[in-house]
Amino acid sequence: MSIQVAVIMGSRSDLDAMSEAVDVLKKFDIQYEVRALSAHRTPAAVKEYIGGLEARGVKVVIAGAGGAAHLAGVCAAHTALPVFGVPMKTSALGGLDSLLSTVQMPRGIPVGCTAIGGSGAYNAALMAVSILALADSEIASRLKAFREEQTAKAEAQSILEI
Ligand code: RP5
């Protein structure tokens, strides 16, 4: 099976948070690949990698970056595939810088921006799963089962004896 989701991050230092996306993709048995490429340090490599994804059959891009590096927007500029941007938590501004640089894409080149950090990466992967589920009934069943299990778990924990 060919790669369906490309996970890209600005630096290896983003891996802890971005591994939450990878964990979800593994759980749903989605084929993925991971790259550390930077919008500002390796811009030519980002262009070449992202520009080649559609021809390879990749369906969704998840891009995590910190600071005002704007990786997700740069990725979206080089592909018409759906791009989800995950703002990384930064020490200086707690991720607000990453959030604003990802969420405020000007009109015409959209980026779906998630929450900051690992939870955002986790949800970005779930959105990728939802997109893939539109054209794949097995993935759709796995997503349905995941949702049901999650609901059952939350219901089982609804009574608090304190
Ligand atoms: C961004 O700068 C990366 O996405 C990372 O979040 C941040 C810091 O990168 P390093 O200096 O740790 O490589 O480009």
Short mmCIF file of N, CA and C and ligand atoms in Angstrom, two decimals:
data_model
loop_
_atom_site.label_atom_id
_atom_site.label_comp_id
_atom_site.label_asym_id
_atom_site.label_seq_id
_atom_site.Cartn_x
_atom_site.Cartn_y
_atom_site.Cartn_z
N MET A 1 0.86 -1.21 0.00
CA MET A 1 0.00 0.00 0.00
C MET A 1 0.89 1.25 0.00
N SER A 2 0.53 2.26 -0.78
CA SER A 2 1.37 3.45 -0.86
C SER A 2 1.14 4.37 0.34
N ILE A 3 2.06 5.29 0.50
CA ILE A 3 1.98 6.25 1.61
C ILE A 3 0.72 7.11 1.45
N GLN A 4 -0.07 7.25 2.51
CA GLN A 4 -1.30 8.04 2.44
C GLN A 4 -1.18 9.38 3.17
N VAL A 5 -0.35 9.40 4.20
CA VAL A 5 -0.22 10.63 4.99
C VAL A 5 1.26 10.98 5.13
N ALA A 6 1.59 12.23 4.86
CA ALA A 6 2.95 12.73 5.08
C ALA A 6 2.95 13.57 6.35
N VAL A 7 3.80 13.19 7.28
CA VAL A 7 3.95 13.96 8.52
C VAL A 7 5.29 14.69 8.42
N ILE A 8 5.23 16.01 8.47
CA ILE A 8 6.45 16.80 8.33
C ILE A 8 6.56 17.72 9.55
N MET A 9 7.78 17.91 10.01
CA MET A 9 7.97 18.83 11.15
C MET A 9 9.21 19.67 10.90
N GLY A 10 9.21 20.84 11.51
CA GLY A 10 10.28 21.79 11.24
C GLY A 10 11.63 21.38 11.78
N SER A 11 11.63 20.53 12.80
CA SER A 11 12.87 20.15 13.46
C SER A 11 12.66 18.83 14.19
N ARG A 12 13.76 18.11 14.38
CA ARG A 12 13.66 16.88 15.18
C ARG A 12 13.18 17.18 16.60
N SER A 13 13.38 18.44 17.02
CA SER A 13 12.93 18.80 18.38
C SER A 13 11.40 18.81 18.50
N ASP A 14 10.71 18.70 17.37
CA ASP A 14 9.23 18.64 17.38
C ASP A 14 8.72 17.21 17.51
N LEU A 15 9.63 16.26 17.50
CA LEU A 15 9.22 14.86 17.38
C LEU A 15 8.36 14.36 18.54
N ASP A 16 8.68 14.79 19.75
CA ASP A 16 7.88 14.31 20.90
C ASP A 16 6.40 14.57 20.68
N ALA A 17 6.07 15.82 20.35
CA ALA A 17 4.66 16.17 20.13
C ALA A 17 4.12 15.50 18.88
N MET A 18 4.89 15.52 17.80
CA MET A 18 4.39 15.01 16.52
C MET A 18 4.25 13.49 16.52
N SER A 19 4.94 12.82 17.47
CA SER A 19 4.80 11.36 17.52
C SER A 19 3.37 10.97 17.93
N GLU A 20 2.63 11.91 18.51
CA GLU A 20 1.22 11.60 18.83
C GLU A 20 0.41 11.40 17.55
N ALA A 21 0.76 12.12 16.50
CA ALA A 21 0.08 11.92 15.21
C ALA A 21 0.45 10.54 14.65
N VAL A 22 1.73 10.22 14.76
CA VAL A 22 2.20 8.94 14.24
C VAL A 22 1.52 7.78 14.97
N ASP A 23 1.37 7.92 16.28
CA ASP A 23 0.71 6.85 17.07
C ASP A 23 -0.71 6.60 16.56
N VAL A 24 -1.43 7.68 16.25
CA VAL A 24 -2.81 7.52 15.75
C VAL A 24 -2.80 6.83 14.39
N LEU A 25 -1.89 7.26 13.52
CA LEU A 25 -1.84 6.67 12.17
C LEU A 25 -1.51 5.17 12.26
N LYS A 26 -0.62 4.82 13.20
CA LYS A 26 -0.29 3.40 13.40
C LYS A 26 -1.52 2.64 13.87
N LYS A 27 -2.22 3.22 14.83
CA LYS A 27 -3.41 2.58 15.40
C LYS A 27 -4.44 2.28 14.32
N PHE A 28 -4.56 3.18 13.34
CA PHE A 28 -5.55 3.00 12.28
C PHE A 28 -4.98 2.28 11.06
N ASP A 29 -3.74 1.82 11.20
CA ASP A 29 -3.09 1.07 10.13
C ASP A 29 -3.01 1.87 8.82
N ILE A 30 -2.69 3.16 8.97
CA ILE A 30 -2.53 4.05 7.83
C ILE A 30 -1.04 4.11 7.47
N GLN A 31 -0.74 4.03 6.19
CA GLN A 31 0.65 4.14 5.75
C GLN A 31 1.08 5.61 5.79
N TYR A 32 2.23 5.86 6.40
CA TYR A 32 2.68 7.24 6.57
C TYR A 32 4.20 7.31 6.40
N GLU A 33 4.69 8.51 6.24
CA GLU A 33 6.14 8.73 6.33
C GLU A 33 6.38 10.04 7.07
N VAL A 34 7.53 10.15 7.68
CA VAL A 34 7.83 11.30 8.53
C VAL A 34 9.11 11.96 8.05
N ARG A 35 9.08 13.28 7.96
CA ARG A 35 10.26 14.04 7.55
C ARG A 35 10.45 15.24 8.49
N ALA A 36 11.71 15.56 8.79
CA ALA A 36 12.03 16.82 9.47
C ALA A 36 12.61 17.74 8.42
N LEU A 37 11.82 18.70 7.97
CA LEU A 37 12.24 19.66 6.95
C LEU A 37 11.75 21.03 7.39
N SER A 38 12.54 22.03 7.14
CA SER A 38 12.23 23.33 7.71
C SER A 38 11.94 24.38 6.64
N ALA A 39 10.90 25.17 6.92
CA ALA A 39 10.50 26.22 5.96
C ALA A 39 11.59 27.26 5.79
N HIS A 40 12.38 27.48 6.85
CA HIS A 40 13.40 28.54 6.76
C HIS A 40 14.82 27.99 6.64
N ARG A 41 15.07 26.77 7.15
CA ARG A 41 16.45 26.25 7.07
C ARG A 41 16.67 25.42 5.80
N THR A 42 15.61 24.72 5.37
CA THR A 42 15.74 23.89 4.16
C THR A 42 14.54 24.12 3.23
N PRO A 43 14.35 25.38 2.80
CA PRO A 43 13.15 25.69 2.00
C PRO A 43 13.08 24.94 0.68
N ALA A 44 14.22 24.71 0.03
CA ALA A 44 14.20 24.02 -1.27
C ALA A 44 13.76 22.57 -1.08
N ALA A 45 14.22 21.96 0.01
CA ALA A 45 13.85 20.56 0.27
C ALA A 45 12.36 20.44 0.58
N VAL A 46 11.80 21.43 1.28
CA VAL A 46 10.36 21.42 1.56
C VAL A 46 9.58 21.48 0.25
N LYS A 47 10.00 22.38 -0.61
CA LYS A 47 9.31 22.55 -1.91
C LYS A 47 9.37 21.25 -2.72
N GLU A 48 10.53 20.66 -2.78
CA GLU A 48 10.70 19.44 -3.57
C GLU A 48 9.88 18.29 -2.98
N TYR A 49 9.95 18.14 -1.67
CA TYR A 49 9.24 17.02 -1.02
C TYR A 49 7.72 17.19 -1.14
N ILE A 50 7.22 18.35 -0.73
CA ILE A 50 5.76 18.57 -0.74
C ILE A 50 5.23 18.57 -2.17
N GLY A 51 5.98 19.17 -3.08
CA GLY A 51 5.55 19.24 -4.48
C GLY A 51 5.43 17.87 -5.13
N GLY A 52 6.11 16.87 -4.58
CA GLY A 52 6.07 15.54 -5.18
C GLY A 52 5.02 14.62 -4.57
N LEU A 53 4.33 15.06 -3.54
CA LEU A 53 3.45 14.14 -2.81
C LEU A 53 2.24 13.68 -3.62
N GLU A 54 1.58 14.62 -4.30
CA GLU A 54 0.35 14.25 -5.04
C GLU A 54 0.63 13.15 -6.05
N ALA A 55 1.71 13.29 -6.79
CA ALA A 55 2.06 12.30 -7.83
C ALA A 55 2.32 10.93 -7.22
N ARG A 56 2.71 10.92 -5.94
CA ARG A 56 2.98 9.64 -5.26
C ARG A 56 1.72 9.05 -4.64
N GLY A 57 0.59 9.76 -4.74
CA GLY A 57 -0.67 9.22 -4.20
C GLY A 57 -0.93 9.56 -2.75
N VAL A 58 -0.07 10.40 -2.17
CA VAL A 58 -0.30 10.83 -0.77
C VAL A 58 -1.56 11.69 -0.74
N LYS A 59 -2.35 11.54 0.35
CA LYS A 59 -3.66 12.22 0.39
C LYS A 59 -3.72 13.40 1.36
N VAL A 60 -2.94 13.34 2.43
CA VAL A 60 -3.04 14.37 3.47
C VAL A 60 -1.64 14.71 3.99
N VAL A 61 -1.45 15.98 4.32
CA VAL A 61 -0.19 16.43 4.92
C VAL A 61 -0.47 16.94 6.33
N ILE A 62 0.36 16.52 7.28
CA ILE A 62 0.31 17.06 8.64
C ILE A 62 1.65 17.75 8.87
N ALA A 63 1.60 19.04 9.19
CA ALA A 63 2.84 19.81 9.31
C ALA A 63 2.92 20.48 10.69
N GLY A 64 3.93 20.13 11.47
CA GLY A 64 4.10 20.73 12.79
C GLY A 64 5.31 21.63 12.81
N ALA A 65 5.16 22.81 13.38
CA ALA A 65 6.32 23.70 13.49
C ALA A 65 6.13 24.67 14.65
N GLY A 66 7.27 25.14 15.15
CA GLY A 66 7.24 26.06 16.27
C GLY A 66 7.73 27.44 15.87
N GLY A 67 7.43 28.42 16.68
CA GLY A 67 7.82 29.80 16.38
C GLY A 67 6.98 30.33 15.23
N ALA A 68 7.53 31.30 14.54
CA ALA A 68 6.80 31.90 13.41
C ALA A 68 7.27 31.31 12.09
N ALA A 69 7.75 30.04 12.14
CA ALA A 69 8.38 29.44 10.97
C ALA A 69 7.41 29.19 9.82
N HIS A 70 6.10 29.01 10.14
CA HIS A 70 5.10 29.02 9.09
C HIS A 70 5.18 27.83 8.14
N LEU A 71 5.65 26.67 8.67
CA LEU A 71 5.85 25.51 7.79
C LEU A 71 4.57 25.04 7.11
N ALA A 72 3.46 24.98 7.87
CA ALA A 72 2.22 24.45 7.28
C ALA A 72 1.77 25.32 6.11
N GLY A 73 1.88 26.63 6.25
CA GLY A 73 1.49 27.53 5.16
C GLY A 73 2.37 27.35 3.94
N VAL A 74 3.65 27.14 4.18
CA VAL A 74 4.57 26.93 3.06
C VAL A 74 4.23 25.61 2.36
N CYS A 75 3.93 24.58 3.17
CA CYS A 75 3.53 23.30 2.56
C CYS A 75 2.29 23.50 1.70
N ALA A 76 1.29 24.20 2.26
CA ALA A 76 0.03 24.40 1.53
C ALA A 76 0.26 25.18 0.23
N ALA A 77 1.29 26.01 0.21
CA ALA A 77 1.60 26.77 -1.00
C ALA A 77 2.12 25.87 -2.12
N HIS A 78 2.63 24.70 -1.73
CA HIS A 78 3.25 23.82 -2.72
C HIS A 78 2.41 22.60 -3.07
N THR A 79 1.18 22.52 -2.53
CA THR A 79 0.33 21.38 -2.86
C THR A 79 -1.14 21.77 -2.70
N ALA A 80 -1.99 21.07 -3.45
CA ALA A 80 -3.45 21.27 -3.27
C ALA A 80 -4.01 20.22 -2.32
N LEU A 81 -3.16 19.35 -1.78
CA LEU A 81 -3.63 18.37 -0.79
C LEU A 81 -4.06 19.09 0.49
N PRO A 82 -4.99 18.49 1.26
CA PRO A 82 -5.32 19.11 2.54
C PRO A 82 -4.11 19.11 3.48
N VAL A 83 -3.86 20.26 4.08
CA VAL A 83 -2.73 20.40 5.01
C VAL A 83 -3.26 20.79 6.39
N PHE A 84 -2.90 20.00 7.38
CA PHE A 84 -3.23 20.35 8.76
C PHE A 84 -1.96 20.83 9.45
N GLY A 85 -2.04 22.00 10.03
CA GLY A 85 -0.90 22.59 10.71
C GLY A 85 -1.01 22.40 12.21
N VAL A 86 0.07 21.95 12.80
CA VAL A 86 0.09 21.74 14.26
C VAL A 86 1.09 22.72 14.88
N PRO A 87 0.61 23.71 15.61
CA PRO A 87 1.52 24.66 16.23
C PRO A 87 2.26 24.00 17.41
N MET A 88 3.58 24.11 17.41
CA MET A 88 4.36 23.54 18.51
C MET A 88 4.43 24.51 19.69
N LYS A 89 4.48 23.94 20.89
CA LYS A 89 4.63 24.77 22.08
C LYS A 89 6.06 25.30 22.10
N THR A 90 6.23 26.58 22.28
CA THR A 90 7.58 27.16 22.33
C THR A 90 7.83 27.68 23.73
N SER A 91 9.13 27.81 24.08
CA SER A 91 9.42 28.26 25.43
C SER A 91 9.14 29.75 25.60
N ALA A 92 9.45 30.54 24.56
CA ALA A 92 9.32 31.99 24.71
C ALA A 92 7.86 32.43 24.87
N LEU A 93 6.98 31.98 24.01
CA LEU A 93 5.60 32.47 24.01
C LEU A 93 4.58 31.35 24.22
N GLY A 94 5.06 30.20 24.63
CA GLY A 94 4.15 29.10 24.97
C GLY A 94 3.41 28.52 23.78
N GLY A 95 3.81 28.88 22.58
CA GLY A 95 3.15 28.33 21.39
C GLY A 95 2.20 29.32 20.74
N LEU A 96 2.00 30.46 21.37
CA LEU A 96 1.09 31.46 20.78
C LEU A 96 1.64 31.94 19.42
N ASP A 97 2.97 32.07 19.36
CA ASP A 97 3.60 32.47 18.10
C ASP A 97 3.33 31.43 17.00
N SER A 98 3.51 30.14 17.38
CA SER A 98 3.28 29.07 16.40
C SER A 98 1.81 29.04 15.99
N LEU A 99 0.94 29.22 16.97
CA LEU A 99 -0.50 29.19 16.70
C LEU A 99 -0.89 30.28 15.70
N LEU A 100 -0.45 31.49 15.98
CA LEU A 100 -0.85 32.61 15.12
C LEU A 100 -0.27 32.47 13.71
N SER A 101 0.97 31.97 13.62
CA SER A 101 1.57 31.84 12.29
C SER A 101 0.92 30.72 11.49
N THR A 102 0.24 29.80 12.18
CA THR A 102 -0.41 28.69 11.48
C THR A 102 -1.88 28.98 11.19
N VAL A 103 -2.54 29.59 12.16
CA VAL A 103 -4.00 29.76 12.05
C VAL A 103 -4.40 30.91 11.12
N GLN A 104 -3.55 31.92 11.03
CA GLN A 104 -3.96 33.12 10.29
C GLN A 104 -3.49 33.10 8.85
N MET A 105 -3.81 32.01 8.15
CA MET A 105 -3.46 31.97 6.72
C MET A 105 -4.33 32.95 5.95
N PRO A 106 -3.71 33.76 5.13
CA PRO A 106 -4.50 34.66 4.29
C PRO A 106 -5.36 33.86 3.29
N ARG A 107 -6.40 34.47 2.83
CA ARG A 107 -7.37 33.86 1.91
C ARG A 107 -6.70 33.21 0.69
N GLY A 108 -7.15 32.00 0.36
CA GLY A 108 -6.74 31.37 -0.90
C GLY A 108 -5.86 30.15 -0.76
N ILE A 109 -5.05 30.11 0.28
CA ILE A 109 -4.19 28.93 0.53
C ILE A 109 -4.48 28.49 1.97
N PRO A 110 -5.46 27.59 2.14
CA PRO A 110 -5.88 27.27 3.49
C PRO A 110 -4.98 26.26 4.21
N VAL A 111 -4.95 26.39 5.54
CA VAL A 111 -4.33 25.41 6.42
C VAL A 111 -5.34 25.12 7.54
N GLY A 112 -5.61 23.87 7.78
CA GLY A 112 -6.47 23.50 8.91
C GLY A 112 -5.62 23.48 10.16
N CYS A 113 -5.83 24.45 11.03
CA CYS A 113 -4.96 24.58 12.22
C CYS A 113 -5.56 23.84 13.41
N THR A 114 -4.73 23.06 14.08
CA THR A 114 -5.19 22.32 15.27
C THR A 114 -4.79 23.06 16.55
N ALA A 115 -5.08 22.43 17.67
CA ALA A 115 -4.61 22.92 18.96
C ALA A 115 -3.08 22.83 19.03
N ILE A 116 -2.51 23.49 20.01
CA ILE A 116 -1.05 23.51 20.18
C ILE A 116 -0.56 22.16 20.74
N GLY A 117 0.55 21.67 20.18
CA GLY A 117 1.27 20.54 20.77
C GLY A 117 0.71 19.16 20.45
N GLY A 118 0.98 18.23 21.35
CA GLY A 118 0.66 16.82 21.12
C GLY A 118 -0.82 16.55 20.88
N SER A 119 -1.70 17.25 21.60
CA SER A 119 -3.14 17.04 21.38
C SER A 119 -3.52 17.46 19.97
N GLY A 120 -2.90 18.54 19.50
CA GLY A 120 -3.17 19.00 18.14
C GLY A 120 -2.67 17.97 17.12
N ALA A 121 -1.49 17.41 17.38
CA ALA A 121 -0.95 16.40 16.47
C ALA A 121 -1.87 15.18 16.43
N TYR A 122 -2.34 14.79 17.60
CA TYR A 122 -3.26 13.65 17.72
C TYR A 122 -4.52 13.91 16.88
N ASN A 123 -5.09 15.10 17.04
CA ASN A 123 -6.32 15.43 16.31
C ASN A 123 -6.07 15.62 14.82
N ALA A 124 -4.91 16.12 14.46
CA ALA A 124 -4.59 16.26 13.03
C ALA A 124 -4.62 14.88 12.37
N ALA A 125 -4.07 13.89 13.07
CA ALA A 125 -4.08 12.54 12.51
C ALA A 125 -5.50 12.00 12.43
N LEU A 126 -6.32 12.31 13.42
CA LEU A 126 -7.73 11.86 13.35
C LEU A 126 -8.46 12.51 12.18
N MET A 127 -8.12 13.77 11.90
CA MET A 127 -8.75 14.42 10.73
C MET A 127 -8.26 13.75 9.44
N ALA A 128 -7.01 13.39 9.40
CA ALA A 128 -6.50 12.66 8.23
C ALA A 128 -7.26 11.34 8.07
N VAL A 129 -7.49 10.67 9.18
CA VAL A 129 -8.24 9.40 9.14
C VAL A 129 -9.65 9.66 8.60
N SER A 130 -10.30 10.72 9.06
CA SER A 130 -11.65 11.05 8.58
C SER A 130 -11.67 11.28 7.07
N ILE A 131 -10.67 11.97 6.58
CA ILE A 131 -10.60 12.23 5.13
C ILE A 131 -10.42 10.92 4.36
N LEU A 132 -9.50 10.09 4.83
CA LEU A 132 -9.25 8.82 4.16
C LEU A 132 -10.47 7.90 4.24
N ALA A 133 -11.23 8.03 5.34
CA ALA A 133 -12.42 7.19 5.54
C ALA A 133 -13.49 7.46 4.48
N LEU A 134 -13.48 8.65 3.90
CA LEU A 134 -14.48 8.99 2.88
C LEU A 134 -14.41 8.04 1.68
N ALA A 135 -13.22 7.55 1.40
CA ALA A 135 -13.05 6.70 0.22
C ALA A 135 -12.61 5.28 0.58
N ASP A 136 -12.67 4.93 1.86
CA ASP A 136 -12.19 3.61 2.27
C ASP A 136 -13.07 3.10 3.41
N SER A 137 -13.90 2.12 3.10
CA SER A 137 -14.89 1.66 4.10
C SER A 137 -14.23 0.98 5.29
N GLU A 138 -13.06 0.35 5.08
CA GLU A 138 -12.38 -0.29 6.23
C GLU A 138 -11.90 0.76 7.22
N ILE A 139 -11.33 1.83 6.69
CA ILE A 139 -10.89 2.91 7.58
C ILE A 139 -12.10 3.53 8.27
N ALA A 140 -13.20 3.67 7.52
CA ALA A 140 -14.43 4.23 8.10
C ALA A 140 -14.91 3.37 9.27
N SER A 141 -14.85 2.03 9.12
CA SER A 141 -15.29 1.16 10.22
C SER A 141 -14.37 1.29 11.41
N ARG A 142 -13.06 1.39 11.14
CA ARG A 142 -12.11 1.56 12.26
C ARG A 142 -12.39 2.86 13.01
N LEU A 143 -12.71 3.91 12.24
CA LEU A 143 -12.99 5.21 12.89
C LEU A 143 -14.26 5.13 13.73
N LYS A 144 -15.27 4.44 13.20
CA LYS A 144 -16.53 4.28 13.93
C LYS A 144 -16.27 3.51 15.24
N ALA A 145 -15.49 2.43 15.13
CA ALA A 145 -15.19 1.61 16.31
C ALA A 145 -14.40 2.43 17.34
N PHE A 146 -13.46 3.23 16.84
CA PHE A 146 -12.67 4.09 17.74
C PHE A 146 -13.56 5.05 18.51
N ARG A 147 -14.51 5.68 17.78
CA ARG A 147 -15.43 6.63 18.42
C ARG A 147 -16.30 5.93 19.47
N GLU A 148 -16.79 4.73 19.12
CA GLU A 148 -17.67 4.00 20.04
C GLU A 148 -16.91 3.60 21.31
N GLU A 149 -15.67 3.15 21.10
CA GLU A 149 -14.84 2.73 22.24
C GLU A 149 -14.55 3.94 23.15
N GLN A 150 -14.26 5.07 22.52
CA GLN A 150 -13.97 6.29 23.27
C GLN A 150 -15.19 6.72 24.11
N THR A 151 -16.37 6.63 23.49
CA THR A 151 -17.60 6.98 24.20
C THR A 151 -17.84 6.02 25.37
N ALA A 152 -17.66 4.73 25.10
CA ALA A 152 -17.89 3.72 26.14
C ALA A 152 -16.94 3.96 27.32
N LYS A 153 -15.68 4.27 27.02
CA LYS A 153 -14.68 4.54 28.07
C LYS A 153 -15.09 5.74 28.90
N ALA A 154 -15.53 6.80 28.23
CA ALA A 154 -15.92 8.02 28.95
C ALA A 154 -17.17 7.75 29.80
N GLU A 155 -18.09 6.97 29.26
CA GLU A 155 -19.31 6.65 30.02
C GLU A 155 -18.97 5.83 31.26
N ALA A 156 -18.03 4.88 31.09
CA ALA A 156 -17.64 4.02 32.21
C ALA A 156 -16.98 4.84 33.32
N GLN A 157 -16.45 5.99 32.96
CA GLN A 157 -15.76 6.84 33.96
C GLN A 157 -16.61 8.02 34.39
N SER A 158 -17.91 7.95 34.12
CA SER A 158 -18.74 9.14 34.36
C SER A 158 -19.16 9.30 35.82
N ILE A 159 -19.11 8.20 36.58
CA ILE A 159 -19.53 8.30 37.99
C ILE A 159 -18.28 8.47 38.86
N LEU A 160 -18.23 9.58 39.55
CA LEU A 160 -17.06 9.87 40.39
C LEU A 160 -17.41 9.64 41.85
N GLU A 161 -16.68 8.71 42.49
CA GLU A 161 -16.93 8.48 43.92
C GLU A 161 -15.81 9.12 44.70
N ILE A 162 -16.09 10.33 45.18
CA ILE A 162 -15.03 11.03 45.90
C ILE A 162 -15.50 11.41 47.31
C1 RP5 B 1 10.97 25.49 14.14
O1 RP5 B 1 11.78 26.02 15.12
C2 RP5 B 1 10.80 24.04 14.48
O2 RP5 B 1 9.57 23.59 14.05
C3 RP5 B 1 10.94 23.99 15.98
O3 RP5 B 1 9.68 23.92 16.61
C4 RP5 B 1 11.60 25.31 16.31
C5 RP5 B 1 12.91 25.14 17.00
O4 RP5 B 1 13.74 24.31 16.22
P1 RP5 B 1 15.14 23.81 16.78
O5 RP5 B 1 15.96 25.06 17.00
O6 RP5 B 1 14.88 23.07 18.06
O7 RP5 B 1 15.71 22.92 15.71
O8 RP5 B 1 11.52 25.62 12.88
#
